[in-house]
mmCIF file of C-alpha atoms in Angstrom:
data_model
loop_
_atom_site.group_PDB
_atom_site.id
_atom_site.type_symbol
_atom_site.label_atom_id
_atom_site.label_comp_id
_atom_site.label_asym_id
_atom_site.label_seq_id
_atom_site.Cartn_x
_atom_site.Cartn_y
_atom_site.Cartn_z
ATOM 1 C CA UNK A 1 52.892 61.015 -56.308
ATOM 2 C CA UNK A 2 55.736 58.721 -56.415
ATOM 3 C CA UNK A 3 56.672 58.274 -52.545
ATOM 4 C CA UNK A 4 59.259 55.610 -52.970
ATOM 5 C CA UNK A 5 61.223 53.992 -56.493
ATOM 6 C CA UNK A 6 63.708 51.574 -56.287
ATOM 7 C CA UNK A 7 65.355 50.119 -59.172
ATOM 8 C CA UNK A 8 67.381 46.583 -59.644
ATOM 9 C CA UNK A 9 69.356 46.908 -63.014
ATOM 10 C CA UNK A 10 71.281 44.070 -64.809
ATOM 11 C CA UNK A 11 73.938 43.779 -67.024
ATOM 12 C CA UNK A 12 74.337 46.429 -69.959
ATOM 13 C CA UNK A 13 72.318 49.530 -68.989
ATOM 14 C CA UNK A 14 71.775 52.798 -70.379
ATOM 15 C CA UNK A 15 71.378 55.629 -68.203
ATOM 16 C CA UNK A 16 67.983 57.185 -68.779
ATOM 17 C CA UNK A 17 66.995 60.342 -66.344
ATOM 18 C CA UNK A 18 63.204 59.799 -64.764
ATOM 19 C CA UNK A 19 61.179 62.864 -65.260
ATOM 20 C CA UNK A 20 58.571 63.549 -62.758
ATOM 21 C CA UNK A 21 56.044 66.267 -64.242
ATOM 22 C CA UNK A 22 55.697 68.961 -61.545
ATOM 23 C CA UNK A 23 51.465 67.910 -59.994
ATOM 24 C CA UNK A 24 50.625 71.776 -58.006
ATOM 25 C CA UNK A 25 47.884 72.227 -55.614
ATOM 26 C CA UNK A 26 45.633 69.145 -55.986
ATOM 27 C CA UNK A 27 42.327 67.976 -54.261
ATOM 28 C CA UNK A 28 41.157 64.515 -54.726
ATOM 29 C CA UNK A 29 38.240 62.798 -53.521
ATOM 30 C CA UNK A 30 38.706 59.387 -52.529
ATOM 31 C CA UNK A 31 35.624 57.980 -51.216
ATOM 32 C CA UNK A 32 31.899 59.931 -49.621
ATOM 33 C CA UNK A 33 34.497 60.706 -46.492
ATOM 34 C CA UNK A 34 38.063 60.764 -47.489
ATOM 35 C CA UNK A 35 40.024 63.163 -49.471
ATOM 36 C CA UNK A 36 43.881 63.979 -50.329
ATOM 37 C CA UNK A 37 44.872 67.375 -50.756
ATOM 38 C CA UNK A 38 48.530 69.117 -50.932
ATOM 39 C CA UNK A 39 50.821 69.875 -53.370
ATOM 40 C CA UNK A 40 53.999 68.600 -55.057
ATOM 41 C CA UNK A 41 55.744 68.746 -51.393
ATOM 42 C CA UNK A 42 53.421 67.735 -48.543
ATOM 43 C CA UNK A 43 49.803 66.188 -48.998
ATOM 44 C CA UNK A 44 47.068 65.361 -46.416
ATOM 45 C CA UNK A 45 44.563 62.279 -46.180
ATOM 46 C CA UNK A 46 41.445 63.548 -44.673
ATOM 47 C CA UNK A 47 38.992 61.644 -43.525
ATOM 48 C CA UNK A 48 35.471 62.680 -42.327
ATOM 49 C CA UNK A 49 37.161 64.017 -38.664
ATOM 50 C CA UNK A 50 40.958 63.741 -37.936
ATOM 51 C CA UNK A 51 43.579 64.010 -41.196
ATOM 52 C CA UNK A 52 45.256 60.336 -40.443
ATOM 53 C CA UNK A 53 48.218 61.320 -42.881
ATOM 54 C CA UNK A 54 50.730 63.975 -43.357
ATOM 55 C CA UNK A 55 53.436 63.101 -46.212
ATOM 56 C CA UNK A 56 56.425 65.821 -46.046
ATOM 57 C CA UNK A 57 58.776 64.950 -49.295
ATOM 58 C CA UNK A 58 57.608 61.037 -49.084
ATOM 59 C CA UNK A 59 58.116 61.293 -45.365
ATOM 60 C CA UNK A 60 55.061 60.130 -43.463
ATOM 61 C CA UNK A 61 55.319 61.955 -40.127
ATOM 62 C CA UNK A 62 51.714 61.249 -38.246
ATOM 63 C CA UNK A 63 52.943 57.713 -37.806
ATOM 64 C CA UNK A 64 50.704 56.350 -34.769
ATOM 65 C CA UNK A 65 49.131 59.755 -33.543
ATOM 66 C CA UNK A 66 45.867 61.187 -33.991
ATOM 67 C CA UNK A 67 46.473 63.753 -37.146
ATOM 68 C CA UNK A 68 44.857 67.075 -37.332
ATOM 69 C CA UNK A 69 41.257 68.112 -36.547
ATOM 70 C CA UNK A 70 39.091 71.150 -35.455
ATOM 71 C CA UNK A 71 36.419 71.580 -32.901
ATOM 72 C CA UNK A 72 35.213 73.623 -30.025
ATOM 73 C CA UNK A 73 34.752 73.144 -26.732
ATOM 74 C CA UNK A 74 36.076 69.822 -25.297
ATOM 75 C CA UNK A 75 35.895 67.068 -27.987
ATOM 76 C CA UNK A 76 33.241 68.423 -29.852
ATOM 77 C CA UNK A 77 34.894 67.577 -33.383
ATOM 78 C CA UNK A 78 33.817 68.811 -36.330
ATOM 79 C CA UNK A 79 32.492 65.664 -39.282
ATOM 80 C CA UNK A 80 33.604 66.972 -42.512
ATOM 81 C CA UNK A 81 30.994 66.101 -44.887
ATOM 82 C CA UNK A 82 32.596 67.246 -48.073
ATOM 83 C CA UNK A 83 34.928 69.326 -49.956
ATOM 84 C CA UNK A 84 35.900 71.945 -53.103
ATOM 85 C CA UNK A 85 38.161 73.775 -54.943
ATOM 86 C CA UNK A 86 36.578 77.398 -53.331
ATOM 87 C CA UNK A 87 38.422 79.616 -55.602
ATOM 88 C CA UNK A 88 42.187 79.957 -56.955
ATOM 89 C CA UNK A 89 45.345 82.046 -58.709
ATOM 90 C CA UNK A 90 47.895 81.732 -61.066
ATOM 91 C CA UNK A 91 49.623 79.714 -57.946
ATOM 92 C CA UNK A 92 47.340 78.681 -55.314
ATOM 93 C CA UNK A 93 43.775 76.882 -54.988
ATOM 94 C CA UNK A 94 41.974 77.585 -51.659
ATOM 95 C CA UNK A 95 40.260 73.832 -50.136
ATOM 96 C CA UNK A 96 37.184 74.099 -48.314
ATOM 97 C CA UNK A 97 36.001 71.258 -46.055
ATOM 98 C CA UNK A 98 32.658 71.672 -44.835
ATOM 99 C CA UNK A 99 30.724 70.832 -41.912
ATOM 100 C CA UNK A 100 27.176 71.314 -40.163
ATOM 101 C CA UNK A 101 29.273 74.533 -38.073
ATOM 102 C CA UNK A 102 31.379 76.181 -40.853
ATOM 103 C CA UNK A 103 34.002 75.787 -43.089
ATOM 104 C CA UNK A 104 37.712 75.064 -42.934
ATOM 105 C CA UNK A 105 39.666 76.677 -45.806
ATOM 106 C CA UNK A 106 43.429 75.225 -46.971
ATOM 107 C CA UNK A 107 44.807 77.494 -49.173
ATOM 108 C CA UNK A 108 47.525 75.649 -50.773
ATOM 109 C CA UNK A 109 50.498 77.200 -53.115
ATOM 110 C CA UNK A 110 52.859 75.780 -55.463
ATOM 111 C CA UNK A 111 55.868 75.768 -53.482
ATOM 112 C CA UNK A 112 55.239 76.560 -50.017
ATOM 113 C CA UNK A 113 55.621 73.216 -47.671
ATOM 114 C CA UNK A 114 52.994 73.899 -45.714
ATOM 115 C CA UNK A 115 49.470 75.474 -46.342
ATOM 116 C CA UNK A 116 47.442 78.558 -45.130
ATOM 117 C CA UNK A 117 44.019 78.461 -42.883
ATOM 118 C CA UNK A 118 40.803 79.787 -41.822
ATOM 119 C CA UNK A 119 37.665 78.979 -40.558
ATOM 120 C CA UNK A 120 34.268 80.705 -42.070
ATOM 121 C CA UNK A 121 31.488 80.011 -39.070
ATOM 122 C CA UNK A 122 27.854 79.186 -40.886
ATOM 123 C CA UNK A 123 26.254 77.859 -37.621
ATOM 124 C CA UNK A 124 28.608 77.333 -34.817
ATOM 125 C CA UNK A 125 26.526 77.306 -31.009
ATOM 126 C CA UNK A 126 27.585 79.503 -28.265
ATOM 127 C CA UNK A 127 31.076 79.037 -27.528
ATOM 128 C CA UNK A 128 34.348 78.920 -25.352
ATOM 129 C CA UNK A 129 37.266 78.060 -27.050
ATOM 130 C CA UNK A 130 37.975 77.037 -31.111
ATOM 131 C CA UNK A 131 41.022 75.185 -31.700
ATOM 132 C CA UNK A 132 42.880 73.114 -34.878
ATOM 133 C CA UNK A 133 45.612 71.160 -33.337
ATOM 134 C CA UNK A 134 48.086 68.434 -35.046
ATOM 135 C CA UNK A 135 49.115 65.302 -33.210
ATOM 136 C CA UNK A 136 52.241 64.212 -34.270
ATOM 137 C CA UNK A 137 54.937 61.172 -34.558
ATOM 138 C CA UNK A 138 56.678 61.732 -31.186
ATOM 139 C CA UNK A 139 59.596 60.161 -32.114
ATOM 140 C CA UNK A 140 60.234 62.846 -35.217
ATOM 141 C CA UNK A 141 58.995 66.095 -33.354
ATOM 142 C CA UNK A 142 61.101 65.831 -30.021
ATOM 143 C CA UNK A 143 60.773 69.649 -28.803
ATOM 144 C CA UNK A 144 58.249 72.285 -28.299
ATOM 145 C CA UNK A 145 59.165 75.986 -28.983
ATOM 146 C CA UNK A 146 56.910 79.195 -28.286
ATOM 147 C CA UNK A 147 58.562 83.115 -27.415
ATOM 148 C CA UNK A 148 59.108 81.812 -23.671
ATOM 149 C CA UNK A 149 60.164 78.279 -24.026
ATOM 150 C CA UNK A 150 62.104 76.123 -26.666
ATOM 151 C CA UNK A 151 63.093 72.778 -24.846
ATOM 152 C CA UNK A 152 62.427 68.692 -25.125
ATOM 153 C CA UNK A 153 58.728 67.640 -24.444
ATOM 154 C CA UNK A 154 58.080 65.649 -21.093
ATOM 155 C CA UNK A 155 59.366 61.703 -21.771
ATOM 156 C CA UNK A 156 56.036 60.250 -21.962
ATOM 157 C CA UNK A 157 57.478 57.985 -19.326
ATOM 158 C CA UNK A 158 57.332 60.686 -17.004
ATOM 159 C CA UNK A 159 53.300 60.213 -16.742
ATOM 160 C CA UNK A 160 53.453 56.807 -16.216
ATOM 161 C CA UNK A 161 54.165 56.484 -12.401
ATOM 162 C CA UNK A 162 53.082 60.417 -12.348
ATOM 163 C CA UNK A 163 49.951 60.836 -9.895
ATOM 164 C CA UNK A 164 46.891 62.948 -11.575
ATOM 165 C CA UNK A 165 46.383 66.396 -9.307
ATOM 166 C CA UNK A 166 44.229 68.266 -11.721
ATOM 167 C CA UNK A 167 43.399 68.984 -15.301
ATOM 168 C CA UNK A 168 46.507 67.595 -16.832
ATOM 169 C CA UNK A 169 48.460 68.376 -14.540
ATOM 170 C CA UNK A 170 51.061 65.807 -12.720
ATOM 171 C CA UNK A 171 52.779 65.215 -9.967
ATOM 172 C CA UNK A 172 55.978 63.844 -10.027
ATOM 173 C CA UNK A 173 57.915 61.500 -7.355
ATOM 174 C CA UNK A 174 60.210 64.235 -6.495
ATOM 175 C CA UNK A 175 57.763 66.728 -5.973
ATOM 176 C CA UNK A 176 57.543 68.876 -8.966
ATOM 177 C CA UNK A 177 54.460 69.048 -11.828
ATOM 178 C CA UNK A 178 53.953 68.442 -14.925
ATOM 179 C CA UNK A 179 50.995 69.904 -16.857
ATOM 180 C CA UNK A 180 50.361 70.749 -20.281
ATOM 181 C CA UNK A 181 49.915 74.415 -19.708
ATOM 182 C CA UNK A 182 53.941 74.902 -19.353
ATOM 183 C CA UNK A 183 54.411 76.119 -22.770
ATOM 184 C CA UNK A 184 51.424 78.302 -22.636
ATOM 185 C CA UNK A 185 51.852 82.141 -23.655
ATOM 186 C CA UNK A 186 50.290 85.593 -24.322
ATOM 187 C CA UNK A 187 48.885 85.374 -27.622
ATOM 188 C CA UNK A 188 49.432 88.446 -28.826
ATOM 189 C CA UNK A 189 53.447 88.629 -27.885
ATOM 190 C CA UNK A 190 53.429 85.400 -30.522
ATOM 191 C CA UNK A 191 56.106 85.404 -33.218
ATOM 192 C CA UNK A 192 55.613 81.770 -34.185
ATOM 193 C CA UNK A 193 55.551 78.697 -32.023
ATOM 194 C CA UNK A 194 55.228 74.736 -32.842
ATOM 195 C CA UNK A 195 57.031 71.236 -32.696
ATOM 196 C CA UNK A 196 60.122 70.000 -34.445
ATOM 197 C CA UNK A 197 63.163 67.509 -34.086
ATOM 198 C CA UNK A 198 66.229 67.027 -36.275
ATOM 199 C CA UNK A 199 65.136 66.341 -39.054
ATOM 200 C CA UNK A 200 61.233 68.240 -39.258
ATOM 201 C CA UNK A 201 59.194 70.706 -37.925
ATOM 202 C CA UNK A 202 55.473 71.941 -37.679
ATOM 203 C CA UNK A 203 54.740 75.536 -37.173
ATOM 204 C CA UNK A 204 51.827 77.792 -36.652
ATOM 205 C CA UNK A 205 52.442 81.563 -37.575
ATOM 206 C CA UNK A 206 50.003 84.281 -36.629
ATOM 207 C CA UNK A 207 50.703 87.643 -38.378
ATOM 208 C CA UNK A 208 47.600 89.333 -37.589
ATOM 209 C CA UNK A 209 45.727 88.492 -34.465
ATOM 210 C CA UNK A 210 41.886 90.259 -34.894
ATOM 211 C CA UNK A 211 40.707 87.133 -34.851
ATOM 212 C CA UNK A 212 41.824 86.239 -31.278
ATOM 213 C CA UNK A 213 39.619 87.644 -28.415
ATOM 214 C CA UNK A 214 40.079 89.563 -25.231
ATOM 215 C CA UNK A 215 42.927 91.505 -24.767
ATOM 216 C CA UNK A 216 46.529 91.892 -23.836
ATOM 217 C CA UNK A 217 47.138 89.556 -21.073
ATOM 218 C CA UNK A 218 44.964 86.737 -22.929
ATOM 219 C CA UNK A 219 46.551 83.553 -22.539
ATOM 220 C CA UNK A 220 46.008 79.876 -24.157
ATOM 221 C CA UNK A 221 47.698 76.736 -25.032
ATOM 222 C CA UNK A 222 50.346 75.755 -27.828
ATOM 223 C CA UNK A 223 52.324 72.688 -27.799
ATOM 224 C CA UNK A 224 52.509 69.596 -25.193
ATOM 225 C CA UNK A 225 53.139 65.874 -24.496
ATOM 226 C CA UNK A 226 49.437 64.138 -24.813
ATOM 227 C CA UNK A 227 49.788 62.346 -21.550
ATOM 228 C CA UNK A 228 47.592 58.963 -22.338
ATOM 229 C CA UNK A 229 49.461 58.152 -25.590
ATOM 230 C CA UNK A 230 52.697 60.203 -26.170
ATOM 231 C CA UNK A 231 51.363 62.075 -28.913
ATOM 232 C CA UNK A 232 53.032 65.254 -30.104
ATOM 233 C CA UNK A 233 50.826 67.928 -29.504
ATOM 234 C CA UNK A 234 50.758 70.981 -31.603
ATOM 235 C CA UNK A 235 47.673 73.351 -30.563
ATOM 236 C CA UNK A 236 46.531 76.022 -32.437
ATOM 237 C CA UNK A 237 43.593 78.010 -30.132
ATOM 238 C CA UNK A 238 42.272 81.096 -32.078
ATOM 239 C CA UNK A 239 39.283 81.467 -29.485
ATOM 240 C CA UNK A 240 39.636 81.217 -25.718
ATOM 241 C CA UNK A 241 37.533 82.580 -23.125
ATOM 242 C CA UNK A 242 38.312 79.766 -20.428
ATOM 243 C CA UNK A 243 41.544 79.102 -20.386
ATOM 244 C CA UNK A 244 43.562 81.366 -17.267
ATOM 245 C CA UNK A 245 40.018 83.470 -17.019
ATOM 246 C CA UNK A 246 36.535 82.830 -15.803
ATOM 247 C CA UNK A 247 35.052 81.267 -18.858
ATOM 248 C CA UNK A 248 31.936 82.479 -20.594
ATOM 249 C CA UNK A 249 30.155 81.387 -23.611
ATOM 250 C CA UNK A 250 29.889 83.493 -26.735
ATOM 251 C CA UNK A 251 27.480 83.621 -29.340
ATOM 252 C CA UNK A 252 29.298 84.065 -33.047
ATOM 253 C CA UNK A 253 28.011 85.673 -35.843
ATOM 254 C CA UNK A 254 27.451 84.074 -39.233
ATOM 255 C CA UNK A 255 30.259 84.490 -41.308
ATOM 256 C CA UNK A 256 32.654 85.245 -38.950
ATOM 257 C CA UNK A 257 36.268 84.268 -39.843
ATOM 258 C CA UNK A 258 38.717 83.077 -37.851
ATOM 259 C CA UNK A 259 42.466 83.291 -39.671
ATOM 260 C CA UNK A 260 44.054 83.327 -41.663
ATOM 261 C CA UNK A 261 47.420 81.849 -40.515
ATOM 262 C CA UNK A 262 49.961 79.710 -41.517
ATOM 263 C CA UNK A 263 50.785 76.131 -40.844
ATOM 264 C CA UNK A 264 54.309 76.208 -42.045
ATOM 265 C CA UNK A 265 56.443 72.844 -42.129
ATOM 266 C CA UNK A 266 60.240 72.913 -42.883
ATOM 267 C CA UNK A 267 63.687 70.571 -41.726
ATOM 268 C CA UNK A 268 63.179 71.086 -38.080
ATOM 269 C CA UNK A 269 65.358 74.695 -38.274
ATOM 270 C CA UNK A 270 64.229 77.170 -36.076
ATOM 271 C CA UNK A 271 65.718 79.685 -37.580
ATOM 272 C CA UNK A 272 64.257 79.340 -41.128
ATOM 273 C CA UNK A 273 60.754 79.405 -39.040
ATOM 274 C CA UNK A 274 62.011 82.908 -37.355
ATOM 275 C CA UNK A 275 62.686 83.754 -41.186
ATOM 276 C CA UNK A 276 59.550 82.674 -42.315
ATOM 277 C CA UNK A 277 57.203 84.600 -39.325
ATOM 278 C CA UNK A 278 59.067 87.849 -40.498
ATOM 279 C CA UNK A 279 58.361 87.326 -43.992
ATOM 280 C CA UNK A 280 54.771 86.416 -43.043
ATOM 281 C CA UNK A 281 54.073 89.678 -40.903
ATOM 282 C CA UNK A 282 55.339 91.686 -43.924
ATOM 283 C CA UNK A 283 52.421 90.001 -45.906
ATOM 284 C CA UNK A 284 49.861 90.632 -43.990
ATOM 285 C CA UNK A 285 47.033 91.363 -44.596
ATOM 286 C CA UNK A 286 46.758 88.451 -47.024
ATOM 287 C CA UNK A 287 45.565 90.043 -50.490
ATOM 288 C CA UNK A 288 44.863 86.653 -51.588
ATOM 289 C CA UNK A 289 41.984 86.296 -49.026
ATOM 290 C CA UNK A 290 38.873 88.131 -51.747
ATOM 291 C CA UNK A 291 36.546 88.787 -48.521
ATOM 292 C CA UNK A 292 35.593 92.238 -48.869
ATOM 293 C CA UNK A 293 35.161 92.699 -44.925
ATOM 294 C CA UNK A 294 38.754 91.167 -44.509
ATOM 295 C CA UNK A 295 40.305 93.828 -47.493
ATOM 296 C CA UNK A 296 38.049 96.686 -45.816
ATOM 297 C CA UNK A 297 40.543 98.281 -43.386
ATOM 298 C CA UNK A 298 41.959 101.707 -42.455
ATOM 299 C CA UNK A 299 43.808 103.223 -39.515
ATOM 300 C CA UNK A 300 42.879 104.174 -35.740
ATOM 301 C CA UNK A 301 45.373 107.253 -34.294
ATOM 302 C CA UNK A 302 44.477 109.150 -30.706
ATOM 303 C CA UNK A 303 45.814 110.965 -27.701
ATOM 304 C CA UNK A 304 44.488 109.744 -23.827
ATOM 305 C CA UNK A 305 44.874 112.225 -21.108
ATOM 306 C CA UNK A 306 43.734 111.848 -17.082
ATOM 307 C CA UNK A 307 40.981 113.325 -16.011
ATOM 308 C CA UNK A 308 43.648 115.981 -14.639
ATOM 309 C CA UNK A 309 45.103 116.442 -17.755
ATOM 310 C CA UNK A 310 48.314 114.427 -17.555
ATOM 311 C CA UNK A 311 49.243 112.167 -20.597
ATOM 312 C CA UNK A 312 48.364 108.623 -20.233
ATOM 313 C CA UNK A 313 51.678 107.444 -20.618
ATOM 314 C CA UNK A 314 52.325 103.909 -21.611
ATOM 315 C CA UNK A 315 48.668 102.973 -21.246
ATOM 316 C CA UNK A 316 47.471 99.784 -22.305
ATOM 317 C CA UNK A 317 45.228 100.334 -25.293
ATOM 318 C CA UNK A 318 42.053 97.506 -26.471
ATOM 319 C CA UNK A 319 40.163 98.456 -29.307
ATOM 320 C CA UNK A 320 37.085 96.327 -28.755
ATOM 321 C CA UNK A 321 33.078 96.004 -28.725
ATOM 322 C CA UNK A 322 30.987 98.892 -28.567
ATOM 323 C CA UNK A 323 29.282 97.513 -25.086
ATOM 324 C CA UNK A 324 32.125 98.654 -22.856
ATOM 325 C CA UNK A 325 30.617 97.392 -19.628
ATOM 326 C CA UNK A 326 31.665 93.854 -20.837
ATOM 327 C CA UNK A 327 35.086 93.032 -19.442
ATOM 328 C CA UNK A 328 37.761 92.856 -22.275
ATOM 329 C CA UNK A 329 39.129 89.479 -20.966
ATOM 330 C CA UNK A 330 36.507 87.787 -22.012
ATOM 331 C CA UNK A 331 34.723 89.943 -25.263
ATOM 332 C CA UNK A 332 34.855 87.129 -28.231
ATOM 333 C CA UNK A 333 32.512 87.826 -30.582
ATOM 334 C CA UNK A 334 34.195 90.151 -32.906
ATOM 335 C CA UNK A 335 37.551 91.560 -33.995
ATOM 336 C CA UNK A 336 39.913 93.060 -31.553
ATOM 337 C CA UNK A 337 42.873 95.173 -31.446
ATOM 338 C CA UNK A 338 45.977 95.846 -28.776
ATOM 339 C CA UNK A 339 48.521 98.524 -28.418
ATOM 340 C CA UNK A 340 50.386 100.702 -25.634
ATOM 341 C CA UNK A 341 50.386 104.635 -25.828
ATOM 342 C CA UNK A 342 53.601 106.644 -25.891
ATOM 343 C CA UNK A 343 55.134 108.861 -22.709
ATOM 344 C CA UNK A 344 52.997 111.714 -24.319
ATOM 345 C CA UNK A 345 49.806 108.969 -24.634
ATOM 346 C CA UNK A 346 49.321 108.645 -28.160
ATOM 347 C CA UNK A 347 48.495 105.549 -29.881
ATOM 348 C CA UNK A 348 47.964 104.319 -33.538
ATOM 349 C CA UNK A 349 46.626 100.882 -35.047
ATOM 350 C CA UNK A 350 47.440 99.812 -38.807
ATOM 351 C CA UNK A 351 44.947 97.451 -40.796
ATOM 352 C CA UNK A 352 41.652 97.625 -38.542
ATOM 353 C CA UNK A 353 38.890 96.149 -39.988
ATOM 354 C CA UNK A 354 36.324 98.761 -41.048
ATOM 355 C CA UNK A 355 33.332 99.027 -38.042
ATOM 356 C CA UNK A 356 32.428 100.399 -35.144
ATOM 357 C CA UNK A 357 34.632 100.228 -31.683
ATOM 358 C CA UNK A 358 34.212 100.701 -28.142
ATOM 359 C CA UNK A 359 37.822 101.552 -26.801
ATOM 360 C CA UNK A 360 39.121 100.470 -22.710
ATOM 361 C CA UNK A 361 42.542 101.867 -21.517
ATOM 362 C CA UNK A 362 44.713 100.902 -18.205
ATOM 363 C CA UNK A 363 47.870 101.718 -16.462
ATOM 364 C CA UNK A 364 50.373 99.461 -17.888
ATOM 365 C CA UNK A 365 52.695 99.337 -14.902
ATOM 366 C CA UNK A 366 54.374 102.641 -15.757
ATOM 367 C CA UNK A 367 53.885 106.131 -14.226
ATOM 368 C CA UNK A 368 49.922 106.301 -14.549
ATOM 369 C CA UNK A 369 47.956 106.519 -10.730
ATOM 370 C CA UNK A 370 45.111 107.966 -9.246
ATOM 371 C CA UNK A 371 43.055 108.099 -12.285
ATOM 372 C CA UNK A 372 39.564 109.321 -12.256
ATOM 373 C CA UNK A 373 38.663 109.356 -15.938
ATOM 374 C CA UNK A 374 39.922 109.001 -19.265
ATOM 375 C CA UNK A 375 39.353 111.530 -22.658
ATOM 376 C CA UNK A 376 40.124 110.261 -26.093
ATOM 377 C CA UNK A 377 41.531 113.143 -28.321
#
C-alpha cells in the first residue's frame, strides 16, 4: 500500500498517470505475533495483544495511544496467538484471531472503511463484563457522541490538579466531577455512538442487541477521556453484569457469539454515521454470518392481561432464560430480547433466535397497579 509518493521532476517531462491496482480484503502475517489486515481503505497492525496501528486513507490515527484490544474483566487481555482467512464472498473475507478464550472475527469488505465483528467463545472462565475498545489519537478524535450526549471530551488537563474520589471519578476545584461514566447509556435505546473530530471518526453500530444481557434498563460504558494518558477512549461493552448493578459472574457456553456489529470509520460526519446505523438496522440479521444458530430465527407475538383481567398496557416485556427466579438485570448467559406491550397488552418480537424462553413483564410507568399475577395469551 502506497501511504505516501512524492515526486521531484526536471526539465522536459511527460505526463504519465500512476495506476494503483485496486489490493481488497488482505491478511498478512508479518512475524509469529504480528499481522496486517484491512483493505484498500483502512488496514490494522496487530500484534499479539493491542492493534498499535490504524491507517485510514494513509492517515495514521492511533498516533501515541494504546490501539484496540479485547478482554474481560479488568485487564485481563486476550494474547492473540494466530490468525486466518475463516471463510469469504465474492466481496468480503472474514479474519479470525485466535486466543486460549475464543476467537475474534473481522469481516472485512471491499469498500466499506471500516470492518464488521464478533467474538466466538471456545473457553472463556466465568465472567462479568466483555469489552473491545479503541484508544485513539486525542488530538484527531476531539468529541464523544452516544443518543444522550454529543460534546468535547474532558481536556486531559482537567485531571491533572483533579483529586481522585472514586473509580474514575474526579473532583474538580470548583466542586463538580468528572468520571468516565458521563457518556454512559441504555444499551438497548443505542442508535450508534463513538469518537470523532473534524476531520475522522470511529463508530460502533449495534443493529441487533441478543447478544447484550439483562434487560431494558441495562446500562454500560461507551466513550471517555483515559485519565492517566489522554487517550481517546472508544468502548465497546457487549457483556455487563457490574456496571450500575450488583455484579455477578456468569458462566458462558462454548460457542457462544457475541456480535456481530460494526466498527464503522468515516470523515468525522455525524450525520453520514446516523445514515450508516439506519442502513445497518435494515441489514440485519447479517446473511453473511453462515452460523446456522445465528440464521435460525422466527417470531414471538402474545397478549398479557392482570390477574383481574385488565390489559397489561405498556408493560415492559424481557424475553429471557427459562429459570425465571434469576433476576433479569443480571441473566448473561444467553440471548435476550426487549419490547413494551400496546394499551390493549400485546407484544411481538422479529428475528429471535430459535430456543426455548422464560418470559418476565413489569409496569412500565404507565397505567398498570395492583397487580397480582400475569397470563400470557
Amino acid at each position: 500500500m502506497i501511504q505516501d509518493a512524492r515526486w521531484v521532476l526536471s526539465g522536459l517531462v511527460a505526463c504519465v498517470p500512476l495506476v494503483l491496482a485496486s489490493r481488497g480484503p488482505f491478511l498478512e502475517q508479518v512475524s509469529n505475533a504480528t499481522w496486517i489486515f484491512g483493505n484498500d481503505l483502512w488496514n490494522v497492525t496487530q500484534e499479539a495483544v493491542y492493534a498499535s496501528k490504524l491507517y485510514l486513507r494513509g492517515s495514521e490515527l492511533v498516533g501515541s495511544a494504546t490501539g484496540h484490544y479485547m478482554g474481560y474483566d479488568g485487564e485481563n487481555n486476550f494474547a492473540w496467538t494466530s490468525a486466518a482467512i475463516t471463510s469469504r464472498g465474492k466481496d468480503y473475507i472474514d479474519v479470525g484471531f485466535s486466543c486460549n478464550e475464543g476467537e475474534l472475527h473481522w469481516v472485512i469488505f471491499d469498500d466499506l472503511a471500516g470492518a464488521y465483528q464478533y467474538f466466538v467463545n471456545r473457553a472463556l472462565r466465568d465472567i462479568s463484563i466483555l469489552r473491545t475498545l479503541w484508544r485513539l489519537d486525542p488530538d484527531l478524535f476531539l468529541n464523544g457522541r452516544t443518543y444522550l450526549r454529543d460534546q468535547t471530551l474532558p481536556d486531559f488537563s482537567l485531571y491533572q490538579n483533579a483529586t481522585k474520589v472514586q473509580d474514575e471519578t474526579w473532583q474538580l476545584a470548583n466542586g463538580t466531577f468528572l468520571t468516565k461514566y458521563d457518556f454512559s447509556d441504555y444499551v438497548r435505546e443505542r442508535d450508534f455512538y463513538g469518537i470523532y473530530g473534524p476531520k475522522v471518526g470511529s463508530w460502533y453500530m449495534h443493529p441487533g442487541t441478543d447478544y447484550h444481557n439483562s434487560d431494558h434498563l441495562s446500562q454500560t460504558l461507551t466513550v471517555h477521556r483515559e485519565s492517566a494518558t489522554g487517550d481517546s477512549v472508544q468502548l465497546n461493552v457487549v457483556q455487563d453484569t457490574s456496571h450500575f448493578r450488583v455484579g455477578e459472574k456468569i458462566a458462558q457456553p462454548a460457542d457462544k457469539i457475541w456480535g456481530p456489529w460494526l466498527w464503522y470509520l468515516n470523515d468525522g460526519d455525524v450525520k453520514n454515521a446516523e445514515t450508516k446505523a439506519r442502513e445497518e438496522l435494515a441489514k440485519w440479521p447479517y446473511p453473511w454470518l453462515k452460523d446456522p444458530a445465528y440464521q435460525s430465527r422466527g417470531g414471538v407475538t402474545g397478549q398479557l392481561r392482570l390477574s383481574d383481567g385488565r390489559p397489561a398496557s405498556g408493560a415492559a416485556i424481557f424475553l429471557g432464560e427459562t429459570d425465571t427466579t434469576r433476576r433479569p438485570s443480571v441473566q448473561g448467559r444467553n440471548y435476550y430480547y426487549t419490547t413494551q406491550a400496546d394499551a390493549e397488552g400485546r407484544f411481538s418480537l422479529q428475528d429471535v433466535r430459535t430456543g426455548t424462553y422464560g418470559i418476565h413483564a413489569w409496569s412500565n410507568g404507565g397505567a398498570i397497579y395492583a397487580v397480582e399475577g400475569l397470563h400470557v395469551g
